[in-house]
Amino acid sequence: MNTIAVMNQKGGTGKTTSAINLAGELAERGRRVLLIDMDTQGNATSNLQLTEVPPATLADVLTGKGPSLPETVCKTCVEGLDLIRGGGLLAPALLALQEMRFGRDTALRRLLPQIPEGYNYVFFDCSPSLESLFNINVLMAAEYILIPIKVDKNSIEGYDVMLETVREVREGGNPDIRVLGIFMTAVETGSSLDREMIANLPALLPDLAFHTYIRKNIDVKKAPIALQPLRQYSPRCTAAQDYAALADEMLERMGG
């Protein structure tokens, strides 16, 4: 089982979109995927059609109210893709973590052995704040980090903060974590700035930049309304093809 966090301290970089669509792509290929929504906005939860919704939540598990982690897993409309809900349901868990005297940073990691056998990949969709206690828990639990960025000044300048945070986490308790790479989302190939970034990012970050980038496409906005990943909603659109290529490159970096 590979654990992958899609994270950036900047908002609007395509974290949720990327987590859903990479998960949907891998599920379409026959992998079993679990998407854990760790964002208090809960967009991953609200952007997928849930077909089986148990009453228990991740917050119930984190607050010690009895259920185990498998009892929180929801089925989605995509075969092979399951989800643990986030959003406002996480509020009690945040309070419980804050009140812990010890181990508040590793509560999620201690739950990982409860994940049912058979999942090939676990994705964490994260909020845009590195200081969030949920994000700290994800960083202490995940093996890999994917960093989406947009082609704008603030997004590009912010990636180094993310990398420094990962270095601190590696030294502070999760030595196995590593950044899989940085990729661009909502790329407009007709823009001179975007074309410049496409050309220069691999040279700027030779060990981190993915060659794949996600092109801007209207179906990226339509798919969440239909409560489906792009691979299922519009498999021939450019963005779906890009996420398929990104999944290939991601798997290659993970060793297959």
PDB file of C-alpha atoms in Angstrom:
ATOM      1  CA  MET A   1       0.000   0.000   0.000  1.00  0.00           C
ATOM      2  CA  ASN A   2       1.379   3.372  -1.075  1.00  0.00           C
ATOM      3  CA  THR A   3       0.311   6.503   0.826  1.00  0.00           C
ATOM      4  CA  ILE A   4       0.334   9.742  -1.166  1.00  0.00           C
ATOM      5  CA  ALA A   5      -0.520  13.257   0.029  1.00  0.00           C
ATOM      6  CA  VAL A   6      -1.560  15.903  -2.499  1.00  0.00           C
ATOM      7  CA  MET A   7      -0.487  19.069  -0.749  1.00  0.00           C
ATOM      8  CA  ASN A   8       0.439  22.710  -1.202  1.00  0.00           C
ATOM      9  CA  GLN A   9       0.204  25.550   1.296  1.00  0.00           C
ATOM     10  CA  LYS A  10      -1.295  27.718  -1.457  1.00  0.00           C
ATOM     11  CA  GLY A  11      -4.985  27.539  -2.210  1.00  0.00           C
ATOM     12  CA  GLY A  12      -6.422  27.073  -5.677  1.00  0.00           C
ATOM     13  CA  THR A  13      -3.603  24.983  -7.092  1.00  0.00           C
ATOM     14  CA  GLY A  14      -5.756  21.971  -7.978  1.00  0.00           C
ATOM     15  CA  LYS A  15      -5.113  19.703  -4.992  1.00  0.00           C
ATOM     16  CA  THR A  16      -8.590  18.215  -4.759  1.00  0.00           C
ATOM     17  CA  THR A  17      -8.997  18.018  -8.529  1.00  0.00           C
ATOM     18  CA  SER A  18      -5.689  16.189  -8.802  1.00  0.00           C
ATOM     19  CA  ALA A  19      -6.360  13.821  -5.911  1.00  0.00           C
ATOM     20  CA  ILE A  20      -9.750  12.820  -7.340  1.00  0.00           C
ATOM     21  CA  ASN A  21      -8.540  12.424 -10.901  1.00  0.00           C
ATOM     22  CA  LEU A  22      -5.378  10.490 -10.113  1.00  0.00           C
ATOM     23  CA  ALA A  23      -7.436   8.220  -7.868  1.00  0.00           C
ATOM     24  CA  GLY A  24     -10.067   7.815 -10.592  1.00  0.00           C
ATOM     25  CA  GLU A  25      -7.437   7.072 -13.204  1.00  0.00           C
ATOM     26  CA  LEU A  26      -5.799   4.364 -11.090  1.00  0.00           C
ATOM     27  CA  ALA A  27      -9.179   2.840 -10.219  1.00  0.00           C
ATOM     28  CA  GLU A  28     -10.006   2.661 -13.940  1.00  0.00           C
ATOM     29  CA  ARG A  29      -6.808   0.644 -14.379  1.00  0.00           C
ATOM     30  CA  GLY A  30      -7.994  -1.947 -11.887  1.00  0.00           C
ATOM     31  CA  ARG A  31      -6.198  -0.689  -8.795  1.00  0.00           C
ATOM     32  CA  ARG A  32      -8.021  -0.359  -5.487  1.00  0.00           C
ATOM     33  CA  VAL A  33      -7.770   3.187  -4.228  1.00  0.00           C
ATOM     34  CA  LEU A  34      -8.819   4.878  -0.989  1.00  0.00           C
ATOM     35  CA  LEU A  35      -9.164   8.668  -0.947  1.00  0.00           C
ATOM     36  CA  ILE A  36      -9.087  10.212   2.544  1.00  0.00           C
ATOM     37  CA  ASP A  37     -10.501  13.735   2.647  1.00  0.00           C
ATOM     38  CA  MET A  38      -8.449  15.611   5.258  1.00  0.00           C
ATOM     39  CA  ASP A  39      -9.690  19.038   4.197  1.00  0.00           C
ATOM     40  CA  THR A  40     -12.213  20.817   6.412  1.00  0.00           C
ATOM     41  CA  GLN A  41     -13.764  22.239   3.217  1.00  0.00           C
ATOM     42  CA  GLY A  42     -14.595  18.673   2.198  1.00  0.00           C
ATOM     43  CA  ASN A  43     -14.506  19.187  -1.563  1.00  0.00           C
ATOM     44  CA  ALA A  44     -13.294  15.668  -2.296  1.00  0.00           C
ATOM     45  CA  THR A  45     -16.297  14.374  -0.383  1.00  0.00           C
ATOM     46  CA  SER A  46     -18.798  16.647  -2.118  1.00  0.00           C
ATOM     47  CA  ASN A  47     -17.302  16.168  -5.607  1.00  0.00           C
ATOM     48  CA  LEU A  48     -17.830  12.404  -5.772  1.00  0.00           C
ATOM     49  CA  GLN A  49     -21.063  10.427  -5.801  1.00  0.00           C
ATOM     50  CA  LEU A  50     -21.146   8.260  -2.694  1.00  0.00           C
ATOM     51  CA  THR A  51     -23.200   5.090  -3.045  1.00  0.00           C
ATOM     52  CA  GLU A  52     -22.706   3.621   0.432  1.00  0.00           C
ATOM     53  CA  VAL A  53     -22.295   6.033   3.352  1.00  0.00           C
ATOM     54  CA  PRO A  54     -21.782   4.546   6.825  1.00  0.00           C
ATOM     55  CA  PRO A  55     -22.740   6.730   9.788  1.00  0.00           C
ATOM     56  CA  ALA A  56     -19.267   6.484  11.345  1.00  0.00           C
ATOM     57  CA  THR A  57     -16.688   9.105  10.392  1.00  0.00           C
ATOM     58  CA  LEU A  58     -12.946   9.607  10.704  1.00  0.00           C
ATOM     59  CA  ALA A  59     -13.662  12.062  13.507  1.00  0.00           C
ATOM     60  CA  ASP A  60     -15.388   9.268  15.454  1.00  0.00           C
ATOM     61  CA  VAL A  61     -12.253   7.145  15.183  1.00  0.00           C
ATOM     62  CA  LEU A  62      -9.864   9.957  16.079  1.00  0.00           C
ATOM     63  CA  THR A  63     -11.956  10.948  19.075  1.00  0.00           C
ATOM     64  CA  GLY A  64     -12.100   7.367  20.324  1.00  0.00           C
ATOM     65  CA  LYS A  65     -15.869   6.953  20.074  1.00  0.00           C
ATOM     66  CA  GLY A  66     -15.694   3.292  19.221  1.00  0.00           C
ATOM     67  CA  PRO A  67     -15.741   2.595  15.458  1.00  0.00           C
ATOM     68  CA  SER A  68     -12.671   1.377  13.648  1.00  0.00           C
ATOM     69  CA  LEU A  69     -11.335   2.977  10.485  1.00  0.00           C
ATOM     70  CA  PRO A  70     -12.874   0.394   8.098  1.00  0.00           C
ATOM     71  CA  GLU A  71     -16.317   1.404   9.417  1.00  0.00           C
ATOM     72  CA  THR A  72     -15.840   4.912   7.980  1.00  0.00           C
ATOM     73  CA  VAL A  73     -15.140   3.856   4.373  1.00  0.00           C
ATOM     74  CA  CYS A  74     -17.700   4.990   1.773  1.00  0.00           C
ATOM     75  CA  LYS A  75     -18.212   3.405  -1.620  1.00  0.00           C
ATOM     76  CA  THR A  76     -18.277   5.747  -4.609  1.00  0.00           C
ATOM     77  CA  CYS A  77     -19.796   5.507  -8.076  1.00  0.00           C
ATOM     78  CA  VAL A  78     -16.378   4.436  -9.369  1.00  0.00           C
ATOM     79  CA  GLU A  79     -15.596   0.764  -8.931  1.00  0.00           C
ATOM     80  CA  GLY A  80     -12.382   0.372  -6.978  1.00  0.00           C
ATOM     81  CA  LEU A  81     -12.437   3.913  -5.572  1.00  0.00           C
ATOM     82  CA  ASP A  82     -13.531   4.368  -1.955  1.00  0.00           C
ATOM     83  CA  LEU A  83     -13.535   7.472   0.205  1.00  0.00           C
ATOM     84  CA  ILE A  84     -13.377   8.521   3.851  1.00  0.00           C
ATOM     85  CA  ARG A  85     -15.342  11.726   4.295  1.00  0.00           C
ATOM     86  CA  GLY A  86     -13.937  15.094   5.348  1.00  0.00           C
ATOM     87  CA  GLY A  87     -15.343  18.593   5.585  1.00  0.00           C
ATOM     88  CA  GLY A  88     -17.284  19.754   8.631  1.00  0.00           C
ATOM     89  CA  LEU A  89     -17.372  16.178   9.919  1.00  0.00           C
ATOM     90  CA  LEU A  90     -13.714  16.633  10.890  1.00  0.00           C
ATOM     91  CA  ALA A  91     -14.404  19.431  13.394  1.00  0.00           C
ATOM     92  CA  PRO A  92     -14.709  17.174  16.465  1.00  0.00           C
ATOM     93  CA  ALA A  93     -11.463  15.435  15.502  1.00  0.00           C
ATOM     94  CA  LEU A  94      -9.566  18.716  15.351  1.00  0.00           C
ATOM     95  CA  LEU A  95     -10.703  19.588  18.857  1.00  0.00           C
ATOM     96  CA  ALA A  96      -9.772  16.128  20.123  1.00  0.00           C
ATOM     97  CA  LEU A  97      -6.303  16.332  18.593  1.00  0.00           C
ATOM     98  CA  GLN A  98      -5.695  19.751  20.094  1.00  0.00           C
ATOM     99  CA  GLU A  99      -6.579  18.412  23.533  1.00  0.00           C
ATOM    100  CA  MET A 100      -4.180  15.464  23.332  1.00  0.00           C
ATOM    101  CA  ARG A 101      -1.222  15.808  25.674  1.00  0.00           C
ATOM    102  CA  PHE A 102       0.952  13.439  23.640  1.00  0.00           C
ATOM    103  CA  GLY A 103       0.915  12.017  20.122  1.00  0.00           C
ATOM    104  CA  ARG A 104      -1.304  14.628  18.508  1.00  0.00           C
ATOM    105  CA  ASP A 105       0.969  14.764  15.439  1.00  0.00           C
ATOM    106  CA  THR A 106       0.923  11.007  14.853  1.00  0.00           C
ATOM    107  CA  ALA A 107      -2.720  10.116  15.507  1.00  0.00           C
ATOM    108  CA  LEU A 108      -3.374   9.454  11.819  1.00  0.00           C
ATOM    109  CA  ARG A 109      -0.238   7.368  11.399  1.00  0.00           C
ATOM    110  CA  ARG A 110      -1.352   5.129  14.257  1.00  0.00           C
ATOM    111  CA  LEU A 111      -4.601   4.475  12.365  1.00  0.00           C
ATOM    112  CA  LEU A 112      -2.984   3.382   9.094  1.00  0.00           C
ATOM    113  CA  PRO A 113      -2.653  -0.288  10.118  1.00  0.00           C
ATOM    114  CA  GLN A 114      -6.469  -0.346  10.336  1.00  0.00           C
ATOM    115  CA  ILE A 115      -6.859   0.365   6.616  1.00  0.00           C
ATOM    116  CA  PRO A 116      -8.358  -2.783   5.082  1.00  0.00           C
ATOM    117  CA  GLU A 117      -6.056  -5.002   3.076  1.00  0.00           C
ATOM    118  CA  GLY A 118      -6.284  -4.829  -0.684  1.00  0.00           C
ATOM    119  CA  TYR A 119      -5.830  -1.113  -1.308  1.00  0.00           C
ATOM    120  CA  ASN A 120      -2.949  -0.377  -3.648  1.00  0.00           C
ATOM    121  CA  TYR A 121      -2.978   3.383  -3.080  1.00  0.00           C
ATOM    122  CA  VAL A 122      -4.200   5.731  -0.387  1.00  0.00           C
ATOM    123  CA  PHE A 123      -4.486   9.424  -1.340  1.00  0.00           C
ATOM    124  CA  PHE A 124      -4.826  12.211   1.205  1.00  0.00           C
ATOM    125  CA  ASP A 125      -6.528  15.374  -0.021  1.00  0.00           C
ATOM    126  CA  CYS A 126      -5.181  18.199   2.135  1.00  0.00           C
ATOM    127  CA  SER A 127      -6.154  21.723   3.101  1.00  0.00           C
ATOM    128  CA  PRO A 128      -4.063  24.726   1.943  1.00  0.00           C
ATOM    129  CA  SER A 129      -2.240  25.257   5.229  1.00  0.00           C
ATOM    130  CA  LEU A 130       0.977  23.631   6.330  1.00  0.00           C
ATOM    131  CA  GLU A 131       0.257  24.655   9.922  1.00  0.00           C
ATOM    132  CA  SER A 132      -2.999  22.704  10.039  1.00  0.00           C
ATOM    133  CA  LEU A 133      -2.887  19.919  12.610  1.00  0.00           C
ATOM    134  CA  PHE A 134      -4.518  17.656  10.035  1.00  0.00           C
ATOM    135  CA  ASN A 135      -1.781  18.398   7.508  1.00  0.00           C
ATOM    136  CA  ILE A 136       0.897  17.785  10.099  1.00  0.00           C
ATOM    137  CA  ASN A 137      -0.725  14.394  10.761  1.00  0.00           C
ATOM    138  CA  VAL A 138      -0.744  13.646   7.028  1.00  0.00           C
ATOM    139  CA  LEU A 139       2.921  14.570   6.701  1.00  0.00           C
ATOM    140  CA  MET A 140       3.775  12.259   9.580  1.00  0.00           C
ATOM    141  CA  ALA A 141       1.810   9.420   7.960  1.00  0.00           C
ATOM    142  CA  ALA A 142       2.430   9.645   4.198  1.00  0.00           C
ATOM    143  CA  GLU A 143       5.238   8.124   2.175  1.00  0.00           C
ATOM    144  CA  TYR A 144       4.978  10.465  -0.805  1.00  0.00           C
ATOM    145  CA  ILE A 145       4.018  14.079  -1.465  1.00  0.00           C
ATOM    146  CA  LEU A 146       2.657  15.426  -4.746  1.00  0.00           C
ATOM    147  CA  ILE A 147       2.769  19.216  -5.118  1.00  0.00           C
ATOM    148  CA  PRO A 148       0.460  20.840  -7.689  1.00  0.00           C
ATOM    149  CA  ILE A 149       1.201  24.448  -8.642  1.00  0.00           C
ATOM    150  CA  LYS A 150      -0.399  26.985 -10.925  1.00  0.00           C
ATOM    151  CA  VAL A 151       1.534  29.220 -13.260  1.00  0.00           C
ATOM    152  CA  ASP A 152       1.402  32.336 -11.140  1.00  0.00           C
ATOM    153  CA  LYS A 153       3.986  34.152  -9.057  1.00  0.00           C
ATOM    154  CA  ASN A 154       2.645  33.221  -5.621  1.00  0.00           C
ATOM    155  CA  SER A 155       2.204  29.561  -6.446  1.00  0.00           C
ATOM    156  CA  ILE A 156       5.634  29.198  -7.998  1.00  0.00           C
ATOM    157  CA  GLU A 157       7.380  31.020  -5.158  1.00  0.00           C
ATOM    158  CA  GLY A 158       5.605  28.915  -2.527  1.00  0.00           C
ATOM    159  CA  TYR A 159       6.929  25.494  -3.497  1.00  0.00           C
ATOM    160  CA  ASP A 160      10.215  26.002  -1.627  1.00  0.00           C
ATOM    161  CA  VAL A 161       8.300  26.414   1.663  1.00  0.00           C
ATOM    162  CA  MET A 162       6.643  23.070   0.987  1.00  0.00           C
ATOM    163  CA  LEU A 163       9.990  21.407   0.319  1.00  0.00           C
ATOM    164  CA  GLU A 164      11.507  22.844   3.497  1.00  0.00           C
ATOM    165  CA  THR A 165       8.540  21.549   5.487  1.00  0.00           C
ATOM    166  CA  VAL A 166       9.056  18.052   4.091  1.00  0.00           C
ATOM    167  CA  ARG A 167      12.746  18.209   5.060  1.00  0.00           C
ATOM    168  CA  GLU A 168      11.762  19.160   8.615  1.00  0.00           C
ATOM    169  CA  VAL A 169       9.241  16.326   8.807  1.00  0.00           C
ATOM    170  CA  ARG A 170      11.835  13.845   7.563  1.00  0.00           C
ATOM    171  CA  GLU A 171      14.175  14.913  10.347  1.00  0.00           C
ATOM    172  CA  GLY A 172      11.416  15.184  12.940  1.00  0.00           C
ATOM    173  CA  GLY A 173       9.707  11.825  12.824  1.00  0.00           C
ATOM    174  CA  ASN A 174       8.909  10.512   9.324  1.00  0.00           C
ATOM    175  CA  PRO A 175      12.235   9.648   7.675  1.00  0.00           C
ATOM    176  CA  ASP A 176      10.497   7.746   4.858  1.00  0.00           C
ATOM    177  CA  ILE A 177       8.602  10.710   3.411  1.00  0.00           C
ATOM    178  CA  ARG A 178       9.739  12.112   0.085  1.00  0.00           C
ATOM    179  CA  VAL A 179       8.474  14.492  -2.551  1.00  0.00           C
ATOM    180  CA  LEU A 180       7.454  12.618  -5.684  1.00  0.00           C
ATOM    181  CA  GLY A 181       7.374  15.813  -7.685  1.00  0.00           C
ATOM    182  CA  ILE A 182       5.844  19.129  -8.654  1.00  0.00           C
ATOM    183  CA  PHE A 183       3.428  19.514 -11.551  1.00  0.00           C
ATOM    184  CA  MET A 184       1.532  22.387 -13.129  1.00  0.00           C
ATOM    185  CA  THR A 185      -2.265  22.537 -13.333  1.00  0.00           C
ATOM    186  CA  ALA A 186      -4.699  24.631 -15.389  1.00  0.00           C
ATOM    187  CA  VAL A 187      -2.001  25.311 -17.961  1.00  0.00           C
ATOM    188  CA  GLU A 188      -3.011  27.529 -20.874  1.00  0.00           C
ATOM    189  CA  THR A 189      -0.777  26.502 -23.744  1.00  0.00           C
ATOM    190  CA  GLY A 190      -1.754  29.638 -25.646  1.00  0.00           C
ATOM    191  CA  SER A 191      -0.215  31.827 -22.938  1.00  0.00           C
ATOM    192  CA  SER A 192       3.389  32.914 -23.410  1.00  0.00           C
ATOM    193  CA  LEU A 193       3.976  32.776 -19.642  1.00  0.00           C
ATOM    194  CA  ASP A 194       2.644  29.235 -19.410  1.00  0.00           C
ATOM    195  CA  ARG A 195       4.726  28.125 -22.385  1.00  0.00           C
ATOM    196  CA  GLU A 196       7.783  29.655 -20.739  1.00  0.00           C
ATOM    197  CA  MET A 197       7.100  27.707 -17.543  1.00  0.00           C
ATOM    198  CA  ILE A 198       6.577  24.482 -19.496  1.00  0.00           C
ATOM    199  CA  ALA A 199       9.988  24.985 -21.040  1.00  0.00           C
ATOM    200  CA  ASN A 200      11.827  26.138 -17.906  1.00  0.00           C
ATOM    201  CA  LEU A 201      10.375  24.215 -14.951  1.00  0.00           C
ATOM    202  CA  PRO A 202      12.258  20.951 -15.689  1.00  0.00           C
ATOM    203  CA  ALA A 203      15.526  22.870 -15.787  1.00  0.00           C
ATOM    204  CA  LEU A 204      14.622  24.873 -12.684  1.00  0.00           C
ATOM    205  CA  LEU A 205      13.744  21.734 -10.710  1.00  0.00           C
ATOM    206  CA  PRO A 206      15.458  18.868 -12.531  1.00  0.00           C
ATOM    207  CA  ASP A 207      14.849  16.276  -9.816  1.00  0.00           C
ATOM    208  CA  LEU A 208      11.307  17.309  -8.973  1.00  0.00           C
ATOM    209  CA  ALA A 209       9.415  18.726 -11.948  1.00  0.00           C
ATOM    210  CA  PHE A 210       7.103  16.321 -13.720  1.00  0.00           C
ATOM    211  CA  HIS A 211       7.250  16.500 -17.497  1.00  0.00           C
ATOM    212  CA  THR A 212       3.474  16.102 -17.529  1.00  0.00           C
ATOM    213  CA  TYR A 213       1.315  19.170 -16.971  1.00  0.00           C
ATOM    214  CA  ILE A 214      -2.467  19.447 -16.752  1.00  0.00           C
ATOM    215  CA  ARG A 215      -4.042  21.568 -19.461  1.00  0.00           C
ATOM    216  CA  LYS A 216      -6.928  23.877 -18.674  1.00  0.00           C
ATOM    217  CA  ASN A 217     -10.175  22.321 -19.837  1.00  0.00           C
ATOM    218  CA  ILE A 218     -13.836  23.092 -19.208  1.00  0.00           C
ATOM    219  CA  ASP A 219     -14.535  19.445 -18.332  1.00  0.00           C
ATOM    220  CA  VAL A 220     -12.375  19.885 -15.224  1.00  0.00           C
ATOM    221  CA  LYS A 221     -15.165  22.134 -13.912  1.00  0.00           C
ATOM    222  CA  LYS A 222     -18.009  19.995 -15.266  1.00  0.00           C
ATOM    223  CA  ALA A 223     -16.861  16.666 -13.807  1.00  0.00           C
ATOM    224  CA  PRO A 224     -17.358  17.650 -10.127  1.00  0.00           C
ATOM    225  CA  ILE A 225     -20.899  18.799 -10.950  1.00  0.00           C
ATOM    226  CA  ALA A 226     -21.495  15.305 -12.345  1.00  0.00           C
ATOM    227  CA  LEU A 227     -19.813  13.887  -9.200  1.00  0.00           C
ATOM    228  CA  GLN A 228     -17.301  11.907 -11.253  1.00  0.00           C
ATOM    229  CA  PRO A 229     -13.565  11.893 -11.947  1.00  0.00           C
ATOM    230  CA  LEU A 230     -12.584  12.991 -15.454  1.00  0.00           C
ATOM    231  CA  ARG A 231     -11.589   9.451 -16.432  1.00  0.00           C
ATOM    232  CA  GLN A 232     -15.205   8.411 -16.028  1.00  0.00           C
ATOM    233  CA  TYR A 233     -16.922  11.671 -17.038  1.00  0.00           C
ATOM    234  CA  SER A 234     -14.951  12.656 -20.138  1.00  0.00           C
ATOM    235  CA  PRO A 235     -12.103  10.208 -20.789  1.00  0.00           C
ATOM    236  CA  ARG A 236     -11.163  11.757 -24.144  1.00  0.00           C
ATOM    237  CA  CYS A 237     -10.758  15.335 -22.930  1.00  0.00           C
ATOM    238  CA  THR A 238      -7.248  16.773 -22.784  1.00  0.00           C
ATOM    239  CA  ALA A 239      -7.171  17.035 -18.989  1.00  0.00           C
ATOM    240  CA  ALA A 240      -8.163  13.372 -18.570  1.00  0.00           C
ATOM    241  CA  GLN A 241      -5.359  12.405 -20.936  1.00  0.00           C
ATOM    242  CA  ASP A 242      -2.972  14.591 -18.949  1.00  0.00           C
ATOM    243  CA  TYR A 243      -3.918  12.971 -15.650  1.00  0.00           C
ATOM    244  CA  ALA A 244      -3.396   9.561 -17.248  1.00  0.00           C
ATOM    245  CA  ALA A 245       0.098  10.631 -18.320  1.00  0.00           C
ATOM    246  CA  LEU A 246       0.751  12.074 -14.871  1.00  0.00           C
ATOM    247  CA  ALA A 247      -0.298   8.776 -13.292  1.00  0.00           C
ATOM    248  CA  ASP A 248       2.174   6.958 -15.568  1.00  0.00           C
ATOM    249  CA  GLU A 249       4.978   9.294 -14.557  1.00  0.00           C
ATOM    250  CA  MET A 250       4.036   9.074 -10.886  1.00  0.00           C
ATOM    251  CA  LEU A 251       4.046   5.282 -10.926  1.00  0.00           C
ATOM    252  CA  GLU A 252       7.395   5.256 -12.672  1.00  0.00           C
ATOM    253  CA  ARG A 253       8.873   7.442  -9.943  1.00  0.00           C
ATOM    254  CA  MET A 254       7.411   5.138  -7.326  1.00  0.00           C
ATOM    255  CA  GLY A 255       9.088   2.184  -8.961  1.00  0.00           C
ATOM    256  CA  GLY A 256       6.144   0.813 -10.914  1.00  0.00           C
TER     257      GLY A 256
END
